[in-house]
């Protein structure tokens, strides 16, 4: 599966959007050190999510930071990975 952090695909291939997808792996505080293995695990989870929608690629891959507020935790910032699942355009 092709994965891009930009809104373009390798080789300029055409596509249409299926929709925004999110994946969750181990949640960690932004202040915690994040190993490359953790990022790869999160991206693999996103790829599995895209495959569930029969996507051919993921564009606009980003790691988001979100604040979480609960009665016992105030404003802890956590990370997750998101992207847009796309299907390649049909060749005419």
PDB file of N, CA and C in Angstrom:
ATOM      1  N   UNK A   1       0.848  -1.170   0.000  1.00  0.00           N
ATOM      2  CA  UNK A   1       0.000   0.000   0.000  1.00  0.00           C
ATOM      3  C   UNK A   1       0.895   1.234   0.000  1.00  0.00           C
ATOM      4  N   UNK A   2       0.561   2.163  -0.870  1.00  0.00           N
ATOM      5  CA  UNK A   2       1.316   3.403  -0.940  1.00  0.00           C
ATOM      6  C   UNK A   2       0.846   4.340   0.177  1.00  0.00           C
ATOM      7  N   UNK A   3       1.792   4.954   0.878  1.00  0.00           N
ATOM      8  CA  UNK A   3       1.479   5.879   1.971  1.00  0.00           C
ATOM      9  C   UNK A   3       2.255   7.167   1.735  1.00  0.00           C
ATOM     10  N   UNK A   4       1.551   8.290   1.814  1.00  0.00           N
ATOM     11  CA  UNK A   4       2.173   9.581   1.548  1.00  0.00           C
ATOM     12  C   UNK A   4       1.794  10.589   2.627  1.00  0.00           C
ATOM     13  N   UNK A   5       2.771  11.371   3.059  1.00  0.00           N
ATOM     14  CA  UNK A   5       2.474  12.429   4.021  1.00  0.00           C
ATOM     15  C   UNK A   5       1.935  13.672   3.323  1.00  0.00           C
ATOM     16  N   UNK A   6       2.016  13.715   1.996  1.00  0.00           N
ATOM     17  CA  UNK A   6       1.459  14.837   1.253  1.00  0.00           C
ATOM     18  C   UNK A   6       0.094  14.433   0.681  1.00  0.00           C
ATOM     19  N   UNK A   7      -0.515  15.338  -0.081  1.00  0.00           N
ATOM     20  CA  UNK A   7      -1.807  15.017  -0.694  1.00  0.00           C
ATOM     21  C   UNK A   7      -1.644  14.504  -2.124  1.00  0.00           C
ATOM     22  N   UNK A   8      -0.440  14.055  -2.447  1.00  0.00           N
ATOM     23  CA  UNK A   8      -0.133  13.535  -3.782  1.00  0.00           C
ATOM     24  C   UNK A   8       0.357  12.088  -3.676  1.00  0.00           C
ATOM     25  N   UNK A   9       0.196  11.348  -4.757  1.00  0.00           N
ATOM     26  CA  UNK A   9       0.702   9.988  -4.826  1.00  0.00           C
ATOM     27  C   UNK A   9       1.932   9.924  -5.710  1.00  0.00           C
ATOM     28  N   UNK A  10       2.792   8.972  -5.437  1.00  0.00           N
ATOM     29  CA  UNK A  10       4.001   8.764  -6.218  1.00  0.00           C
ATOM     30  C   UNK A  10       3.637   8.610  -7.690  1.00  0.00           C
ATOM     31  N   UNK A  11       4.365   9.290  -8.552  1.00  0.00           N
ATOM     32  CA  UNK A  11       4.129   9.204  -9.984  1.00  0.00           C
ATOM     33  C   UNK A  11       2.939  10.019 -10.462  1.00  0.00           C
ATOM     34  N   UNK A  12       2.328  10.803  -9.580  1.00  0.00           N
ATOM     35  CA  UNK A  12       1.207  11.659  -9.971  1.00  0.00           C
ATOM     36  C   UNK A  12      -0.066  10.892 -10.306  1.00  0.00           C
ATOM     37  N   UNK A  13      -0.179   9.675  -9.823  1.00  0.00           N
ATOM     38  CA  UNK A  13      -1.333   8.833 -10.125  1.00  0.00           C
ATOM     39  C   UNK A  13      -2.627   9.467  -9.605  1.00  0.00           C
ATOM     40  N   UNK A  14      -3.687   9.373 -10.416  1.00  0.00           N
ATOM     41  CA  UNK A  14      -4.986   9.912 -10.023  1.00  0.00           C
ATOM     42  C   UNK A  14      -5.673   9.020  -9.000  1.00  0.00           C
ATOM     43  N   UNK A  15      -6.552   9.614  -8.204  1.00  0.00           N
ATOM     44  CA  UNK A  15      -7.257   8.858  -7.166  1.00  0.00           C
ATOM     45  C   UNK A  15      -8.537   9.581  -6.789  1.00  0.00           C
ATOM     46  N   UNK A  16      -9.412   8.882  -6.081  1.00  0.00           N
ATOM     47  CA  UNK A  16     -10.566   9.524  -5.459  1.00  0.00           C
ATOM     48  C   UNK A  16     -10.595   9.124  -3.988  1.00  0.00           C
ATOM     49  N   UNK A  17     -11.067  10.036  -3.182  1.00  0.00           N
ATOM     50  CA  UNK A  17     -11.048   9.862  -1.724  1.00  0.00           C
ATOM     51  C   UNK A  17     -12.157   8.923  -1.273  1.00  0.00           C
ATOM     52  N   UNK A  18     -11.821   8.013  -0.380  1.00  0.00           N
ATOM     53  CA  UNK A  18     -12.820   7.171   0.279  1.00  0.00           C
ATOM     54  C   UNK A  18     -13.256   7.863   1.566  1.00  0.00           C
ATOM     55  N   UNK A  19     -12.297   8.421   2.286  1.00  0.00           N
ATOM     56  CA  UNK A  19     -12.627   9.149   3.510  1.00  0.00           C
ATOM     57  C   UNK A  19     -11.477   9.168   4.501  1.00  0.00           C
ATOM     58  N   UNK A  20     -11.643   9.975   5.525  1.00  0.00           N
ATOM     59  CA  UNK A  20     -10.629  10.133   6.567  1.00  0.00           C
ATOM     60  C   UNK A  20     -10.669   8.910   7.485  1.00  0.00           C
ATOM     61  N   UNK A  21      -9.503   8.383   7.778  1.00  0.00           N
ATOM     62  CA  UNK A  21      -9.401   7.223   8.661  1.00  0.00           C
ATOM     63  C   UNK A  21      -8.459   7.550   9.812  1.00  0.00           C
ATOM     64  N   UNK A  22      -8.646   6.842  10.911  1.00  0.00           N
ATOM     65  CA  UNK A  22      -7.814   7.033  12.093  1.00  0.00           C
ATOM     66  C   UNK A  22      -7.424   5.675  12.623  1.00  0.00           C
ATOM     67  N   UNK A  23      -6.276   5.612  13.223  1.00  0.00           N
ATOM     68  CA  UNK A  23      -5.837   4.369  13.854  1.00  0.00           C
ATOM     69  C   UNK A  23      -5.236   4.688  15.203  1.00  0.00           C
ATOM     70  N   UNK A  24      -5.365   3.756  16.078  1.00  0.00           N
ATOM     71  CA  UNK A  24      -4.871   3.913  17.427  1.00  0.00           C
ATOM     72  C   UNK A  24      -3.956   2.748  17.741  1.00  0.00           C
ATOM     73  N   UNK A  25      -2.829   3.040  18.249  1.00  0.00           N
ATOM     74  CA  UNK A  25      -1.959   1.998  18.771  1.00  0.00           C
ATOM     75  C   UNK A  25      -1.792   2.345  20.243  1.00  0.00           C
ATOM     76  N   UNK A  26      -0.629   2.103  20.787  1.00  0.00           N
ATOM     77  CA  UNK A  26      -0.432   2.499  22.179  1.00  0.00           C
ATOM     78  C   UNK A  26      -0.495   4.017  22.293  1.00  0.00           C
ATOM     79  N   UNK A  27      -1.328   4.495  23.185  1.00  0.00           N
ATOM     80  CA  UNK A  27      -1.426   5.928  23.416  1.00  0.00           C
ATOM     81  C   UNK A  27      -0.319   6.332  24.358  1.00  0.00           C
ATOM     82  N   UNK A  28       0.352   7.389  24.016  1.00  0.00           N
ATOM     83  CA  UNK A  28       1.446   7.874  24.854  1.00  0.00           C
ATOM     84  C   UNK A  28       1.310   9.377  25.019  1.00  0.00           C
ATOM     85  N   UNK A  29       1.744   9.840  26.129  1.00  0.00           N
ATOM     86  CA  UNK A  29       1.794  11.274  26.349  1.00  0.00           C
ATOM     87  C   UNK A  29       2.769  11.882  25.356  1.00  0.00           C
ATOM     88  N   UNK A  30       2.498  13.085  24.921  1.00  0.00           N
ATOM     89  CA  UNK A  30       3.407  13.778  24.007  1.00  0.00           C
ATOM     90  C   UNK A  30       4.784  13.918  24.624  1.00  0.00           C
ATOM     91  N   UNK A  31       4.838  14.040  25.939  1.00  0.00           N
ATOM     92  CA  UNK A  31       6.109  14.188  26.636  1.00  0.00           C
ATOM     93  C   UNK A  31       6.915  12.887  26.686  1.00  0.00           C
ATOM     94  N   UNK A  32       6.263  11.759  26.446  1.00  0.00           N
ATOM     95  CA  UNK A  32       6.961  10.466  26.482  1.00  0.00           C
ATOM     96  C   UNK A  32       7.777  10.308  25.199  1.00  0.00           C
ATOM     97  N   UNK A  33       8.895   9.632  25.296  1.00  0.00           N
ATOM     98  CA  UNK A  33       9.681   9.406  24.085  1.00  0.00           C
ATOM     99  C   UNK A  33       8.956   8.386  23.217  1.00  0.00           C
ATOM    100  N   UNK A  34       8.921   8.651  21.929  1.00  0.00           N
ATOM    101  CA  UNK A  34       8.230   7.775  20.986  1.00  0.00           C
ATOM    102  C   UNK A  34       9.269   7.165  20.065  1.00  0.00           C
ATOM    103  N   UNK A  35       9.420   5.881  20.163  1.00  0.00           N
ATOM    104  CA  UNK A  35      10.389   5.177  19.336  1.00  0.00           C
ATOM    105  C   UNK A  35       9.836   5.018  17.926  1.00  0.00           C
ATOM    106  N   UNK A  36      10.739   4.870  16.977  1.00  0.00           N
ATOM    107  CA  UNK A  36      10.333   4.652  15.587  1.00  0.00           C
ATOM    108  C   UNK A  36       9.446   3.412  15.474  1.00  0.00           C
ATOM    109  N   UNK A  37       9.699   2.403  16.277  1.00  0.00           N
ATOM    110  CA  UNK A  37       8.870   1.191  16.253  1.00  0.00           C
ATOM    111  C   UNK A  37       7.420   1.512  16.606  1.00  0.00           C
ATOM    112  N   UNK A  38       7.204   2.447  17.534  1.00  0.00           N
ATOM    113  CA  UNK A  38       5.846   2.855  17.892  1.00  0.00           C
ATOM    114  C   UNK A  38       5.154   3.515  16.705  1.00  0.00           C
ATOM    115  N   UNK A  39       5.884   4.351  15.989  1.00  0.00           N
ATOM    116  CA  UNK A  39       5.304   5.011  14.805  1.00  0.00           C
ATOM    117  C   UNK A  39       4.958   3.984  13.727  1.00  0.00           C
ATOM    118  N   UNK A  40       5.849   3.020  13.505  1.00  0.00           N
ATOM    119  CA  UNK A  40       5.578   1.978  12.507  1.00  0.00           C
ATOM    120  C   UNK A  40       4.361   1.151  12.894  1.00  0.00           C
ATOM    121  N   UNK A  41       4.211   0.847  14.168  1.00  0.00           N
ATOM    122  CA  UNK A  41       3.040   0.102  14.643  1.00  0.00           C
ATOM    123  C   UNK A  41       1.766   0.886  14.352  1.00  0.00           C
ATOM    124  N   UNK A  42       1.793   2.189  14.596  1.00  0.00           N
ATOM    125  CA  UNK A  42       0.624   3.027  14.344  1.00  0.00           C
ATOM    126  C   UNK A  42       0.302   3.088  12.853  1.00  0.00           C
ATOM    127  N   UNK A  43       1.318   3.223  12.012  1.00  0.00           N
ATOM    128  CA  UNK A  43       1.095   3.278  10.567  1.00  0.00           C
ATOM    129  C   UNK A  43       0.548   1.939  10.075  1.00  0.00           C
ATOM    130  N   UNK A  44       1.062   0.839  10.583  1.00  0.00           N
ATOM    131  CA  UNK A  44       0.529  -0.482  10.191  1.00  0.00           C
ATOM    132  C   UNK A  44      -0.943  -0.619  10.564  1.00  0.00           C
ATOM    133  N   UNK A  45      -1.310  -0.095  11.728  1.00  0.00           N
ATOM    134  CA  UNK A  45      -2.719  -0.126  12.136  1.00  0.00           C
ATOM    135  C   UNK A  45      -3.569   0.705  11.182  1.00  0.00           C
ATOM    136  N   UNK A  46      -3.044   1.838  10.725  1.00  0.00           N
ATOM    137  CA  UNK A  46      -3.766   2.677   9.771  1.00  0.00           C
ATOM    138  C   UNK A  46      -3.895   1.963   8.431  1.00  0.00           C
ATOM    139  N   UNK A  47      -2.864   1.270   8.010  1.00  0.00           N
ATOM    140  CA  UNK A  47      -2.924   0.513   6.755  1.00  0.00           C
ATOM    141  C   UNK A  47      -4.004  -0.570   6.842  1.00  0.00           C
ATOM    142  N   UNK A  48      -4.076  -1.277   7.964  1.00  0.00           N
ATOM    143  CA  UNK A  48      -5.121  -2.303   8.131  1.00  0.00           C
ATOM    144  C   UNK A  48      -6.511  -1.671   8.041  1.00  0.00           C
ATOM    145  N   UNK A  49      -6.666  -0.484   8.632  1.00  0.00           N
ATOM    146  CA  UNK A  49      -7.945   0.224   8.557  1.00  0.00           C
ATOM    147  C   UNK A  49      -8.276   0.571   7.107  1.00  0.00           C
ATOM    148  N   UNK A  50      -7.293   1.058   6.357  1.00  0.00           N
ATOM    149  CA  UNK A  50      -7.507   1.402   4.952  1.00  0.00           C
ATOM    150  C   UNK A  50      -7.867   0.165   4.134  1.00  0.00           C
ATOM    151  N   UNK A  51      -7.216  -0.953   4.425  1.00  0.00           N
ATOM    152  CA  UNK A  51      -7.508  -2.194   3.709  1.00  0.00           C
ATOM    153  C   UNK A  51      -8.940  -2.657   3.954  1.00  0.00           C
ATOM    154  N   UNK A  52      -9.473  -2.388   5.138  1.00  0.00           N
ATOM    155  CA  UNK A  52     -10.868  -2.725   5.432  1.00  0.00           C
ATOM    156  C   UNK A  52     -11.830  -1.999   4.496  1.00  0.00           C
ATOM    157  N   UNK A  53     -11.420  -0.825   4.007  1.00  0.00           N
ATOM    158  CA  UNK A  53     -12.219  -0.045   3.071  1.00  0.00           C
ATOM    159  C   UNK A  53     -11.806  -0.289   1.619  1.00  0.00           C
ATOM    160  N   UNK A  54     -10.947  -1.274   1.412  1.00  0.00           N
ATOM    161  CA  UNK A  54     -10.432  -1.627   0.081  1.00  0.00           C
ATOM    162  C   UNK A  54      -9.725  -0.455  -0.591  1.00  0.00           C
ATOM    163  N   UNK A  55      -9.028   0.342   0.220  1.00  0.00           N
ATOM    164  CA  UNK A  55      -8.260   1.473  -0.300  1.00  0.00           C
ATOM    165  C   UNK A  55      -6.979   0.973  -0.957  1.00  0.00           C
ATOM    166  N   UNK A  56      -6.478   1.757  -1.907  1.00  0.00           N
ATOM    167  CA  UNK A  56      -5.224   1.449  -2.578  1.00  0.00           C
ATOM    168  C   UNK A  56      -4.050   2.208  -1.962  1.00  0.00           C
ATOM    169  N   UNK A  57      -4.349   3.314  -1.284  1.00  0.00           N
ATOM    170  CA  UNK A  57      -3.287   4.156  -0.746  1.00  0.00           C
ATOM    171  C   UNK A  57      -3.837   5.012   0.393  1.00  0.00           C
ATOM    172  N   UNK A  58      -2.907   5.643   1.112  1.00  0.00           N
ATOM    173  CA  UNK A  58      -3.246   6.605   2.160  1.00  0.00           C
ATOM    174  C   UNK A  58      -2.461   7.877   1.876  1.00  0.00           C
ATOM    175  N   UNK A  59      -3.163   9.011   1.893  1.00  0.00           N
ATOM    176  CA  UNK A  59      -2.494  10.304   1.712  1.00  0.00           C
ATOM    177  C   UNK A  59      -2.702  11.145   2.974  1.00  0.00           C
ATOM    178  N   UNK A  60      -1.987  12.257   3.038  1.00  0.00           N
ATOM    179  CA  UNK A  60      -2.092  13.204   4.160  1.00  0.00           C
ATOM    180  C   UNK A  60      -1.879  12.531   5.508  1.00  0.00           C
ATOM    181  N   UNK A  61      -0.925  11.614   5.571  1.00  0.00           N
ATOM    182  CA  UNK A  61      -0.619  10.915   6.822  1.00  0.00           C
ATOM    183  C   UNK A  61      -0.024  11.892   7.829  1.00  0.00           C
ATOM    184  N   UNK A  62      -0.625  11.962   9.004  1.00  0.00           N
ATOM    185  CA  UNK A  62      -0.115  12.829  10.068  1.00  0.00           C
ATOM    186  C   UNK A  62      -0.299  12.156  11.422  1.00  0.00           C
ATOM    187  N   UNK A  63       0.531  12.559  12.350  1.00  0.00           N
ATOM    188  CA  UNK A  63       0.376  12.154  13.735  1.00  0.00           C
ATOM    189  C   UNK A  63      -0.265  13.343  14.437  1.00  0.00           C
ATOM    190  N   UNK A  64      -1.482  13.145  14.953  1.00  0.00           N
ATOM    191  CA  UNK A  64      -2.215  14.221  15.614  1.00  0.00           C
ATOM    192  C   UNK A  64      -1.924  14.238  17.103  1.00  0.00           C
ATOM    193  N   UNK A  65      -2.048  15.403  17.670  1.00  0.00           N
ATOM    194  CA  UNK A  65      -1.948  15.555  19.123  1.00  0.00           C
ATOM    195  C   UNK A  65      -3.295  16.067  19.600  1.00  0.00           C
ATOM    196  N   UNK A  66      -3.887  15.341  20.531  1.00  0.00           N
ATOM    197  CA  UNK A  66      -5.196  15.700  21.067  1.00  0.00           C
ATOM    198  C   UNK A  66      -5.125  15.821  22.572  1.00  0.00           C
ATOM    199  N   UNK A  67      -5.826  16.787  23.104  1.00  0.00           N
ATOM    200  CA  UNK A  67      -5.927  16.909  24.553  1.00  0.00           C
ATOM    201  C   UNK A  67      -7.062  16.037  25.074  1.00  0.00           C
ATOM    202  N   UNK A  68      -6.845  15.418  26.189  1.00  0.00           N
ATOM    203  CA  UNK A  68      -7.855  14.571  26.818  1.00  0.00           C
ATOM    204  C   UNK A  68      -8.192  15.166  28.173  1.00  0.00           C
ATOM    205  N   UNK A  69      -9.465  15.309  28.436  1.00  0.00           N
ATOM    206  CA  UNK A  69      -9.871  15.851  29.732  1.00  0.00           C
ATOM    207  C   UNK A  69     -10.875  14.895  30.366  1.00  0.00           C
ATOM    208  N   UNK A  70     -10.535  14.469  31.561  1.00  0.00           N
ATOM    209  CA  UNK A  70     -11.428  13.649  32.373  1.00  0.00           C
ATOM    210  C   UNK A  70     -11.382  14.218  33.781  1.00  0.00           C
ATOM    211  N   UNK A  71     -12.229  13.686  34.609  1.00  0.00           N
ATOM    212  CA  UNK A  71     -12.256  14.172  35.992  1.00  0.00           C
ATOM    213  C   UNK A  71     -10.911  13.983  36.685  1.00  0.00           C
ATOM    214  N   UNK A  72     -10.229  12.866  36.386  1.00  0.00           N
ATOM    215  CA  UNK A  72      -8.965  12.578  37.068  1.00  0.00           C
ATOM    216  C   UNK A  72      -7.720  12.951  36.273  1.00  0.00           C
ATOM    217  N   UNK A  73      -7.890  13.342  34.993  1.00  0.00           N
ATOM    218  CA  UNK A  73      -6.755  13.738  34.148  1.00  0.00           C
ATOM    219  C   UNK A  73      -7.128  15.051  33.464  1.00  0.00           C
ATOM    220  N   UNK A  74      -6.332  16.056  33.650  1.00  0.00           N
ATOM    221  CA  UNK A  74      -6.627  17.360  33.069  1.00  0.00           C
ATOM    222  C   UNK A  74      -5.668  17.687  31.927  1.00  0.00           C
ATOM    223  N   UNK A  75      -6.166  17.687  30.713  1.00  0.00           N
ATOM    224  CA  UNK A  75      -5.421  18.172  29.574  1.00  0.00           C
ATOM    225  C   UNK A  75      -4.185  17.382  29.176  1.00  0.00           C
ATOM    226  N   UNK A  76      -4.195  16.086  29.330  1.00  0.00           N
ATOM    227  CA  UNK A  76      -3.065  15.275  28.889  1.00  0.00           C
ATOM    228  C   UNK A  76      -3.095  15.216  27.367  1.00  0.00           C
ATOM    229  N   UNK A  77      -1.985  15.527  26.727  1.00  0.00           N
ATOM    230  CA  UNK A  77      -1.919  15.495  25.265  1.00  0.00           C
ATOM    231  C   UNK A  77      -1.457  14.118  24.802  1.00  0.00           C
ATOM    232  N   UNK A  78      -2.228  13.523  23.892  1.00  0.00           N
ATOM    233  CA  UNK A  78      -1.933  12.183  23.386  1.00  0.00           C
ATOM    234  C   UNK A  78      -1.823  12.211  21.875  1.00  0.00           C
ATOM    235  N   UNK A  79      -1.159  11.206  21.318  1.00  0.00           N
ATOM    236  CA  UNK A  79      -0.949  11.159  19.879  1.00  0.00           C
ATOM    237  C   UNK A  79      -1.686   9.998  19.235  1.00  0.00           C
ATOM    238  N   UNK A  80      -2.094  10.184  17.965  1.00  0.00           N
ATOM    239  CA  UNK A  80      -2.663   9.123  17.140  1.00  0.00           C
ATOM    240  C   UNK A  80      -2.317   9.424  15.696  1.00  0.00           C
ATOM    241  N   UNK A  81      -2.520   8.463  14.824  1.00  0.00           N
ATOM    242  CA  UNK A  81      -2.188   8.646  13.413  1.00  0.00           C
ATOM    243  C   UNK A  81      -3.482   8.704  12.601  1.00  0.00           C
ATOM    244  N   UNK A  82      -3.524   9.634  11.645  1.00  0.00           N
ATOM    245  CA  UNK A  82      -4.698   9.786  10.784  1.00  0.00           C
ATOM    246  C   UNK A  82      -4.231   9.968   9.347  1.00  0.00           C
ATOM    247  N   UNK A  83      -5.140   9.728   8.422  1.00  0.00           N
ATOM    248  CA  UNK A  83      -4.850   9.911   7.009  1.00  0.00           C
ATOM    249  C   UNK A  83      -6.141   9.850   6.228  1.00  0.00           C
ATOM    250  N   UNK A  84      -6.038   9.940   4.913  1.00  0.00           N
ATOM    251  CA  UNK A  84      -7.188   9.837   4.023  1.00  0.00           C
ATOM    252  C   UNK A  84      -6.989   8.603   3.151  1.00  0.00           C
ATOM    253  N   UNK A  85      -7.947   7.679   3.224  1.00  0.00           N
ATOM    254  CA  UNK A  85      -7.901   6.480   2.393  1.00  0.00           C
ATOM    255  C   UNK A  85      -8.373   6.850   0.997  1.00  0.00           C
ATOM    256  N   UNK A  86      -7.654   6.394  -0.013  1.00  0.00           N
ATOM    257  CA  UNK A  86      -8.014   6.705  -1.392  1.00  0.00           C
ATOM    258  C   UNK A  86      -7.993   5.444  -2.246  1.00  0.00           C
ATOM    259  N   UNK A  87      -8.736   5.516  -3.340  1.00  0.00           N
ATOM    260  CA  UNK A  87      -8.786   4.455  -4.335  1.00  0.00           C
ATOM    261  C   UNK A  87      -8.205   5.030  -5.620  1.00  0.00           C
ATOM    262  N   UNK A  88      -7.333   4.254  -6.284  1.00  0.00           N
ATOM    263  CA  UNK A  88      -6.754   4.726  -7.536  1.00  0.00           C
ATOM    264  C   UNK A  88      -7.843   4.967  -8.570  1.00  0.00           C
ATOM    265  N   UNK A  89      -7.659   6.007  -9.389  1.00  0.00           N
ATOM    266  CA  UNK A  89      -8.597   6.306 -10.480  1.00  0.00           C
ATOM    267  C   UNK A  89      -8.466   5.214 -11.544  1.00  0.00           C
ATOM    268  N   UNK A  90      -9.580   4.907 -12.142  1.00  0.00           N
ATOM    269  CA  UNK A  90      -9.578   3.908 -13.227  1.00  0.00           C
ATOM    270  C   UNK A  90      -8.860   4.496 -14.443  1.00  0.00           C
ATOM    271  N   UNK A  91      -8.082   3.655 -15.097  1.00  0.00           N
ATOM    272  CA  UNK A  91      -7.389   4.078 -16.317  1.00  0.00           C
ATOM    273  C   UNK A  91      -8.369   3.970 -17.482  1.00  0.00           C
ATOM    274  N   UNK A  92      -8.469   5.040 -18.267  1.00  0.00           N
ATOM    275  CA  UNK A  92      -9.411   5.060 -19.396  1.00  0.00           C
ATOM    276  C   UNK A  92      -8.915   4.254 -20.559  1.00  0.00           C
TER     277      UNK A  92
END
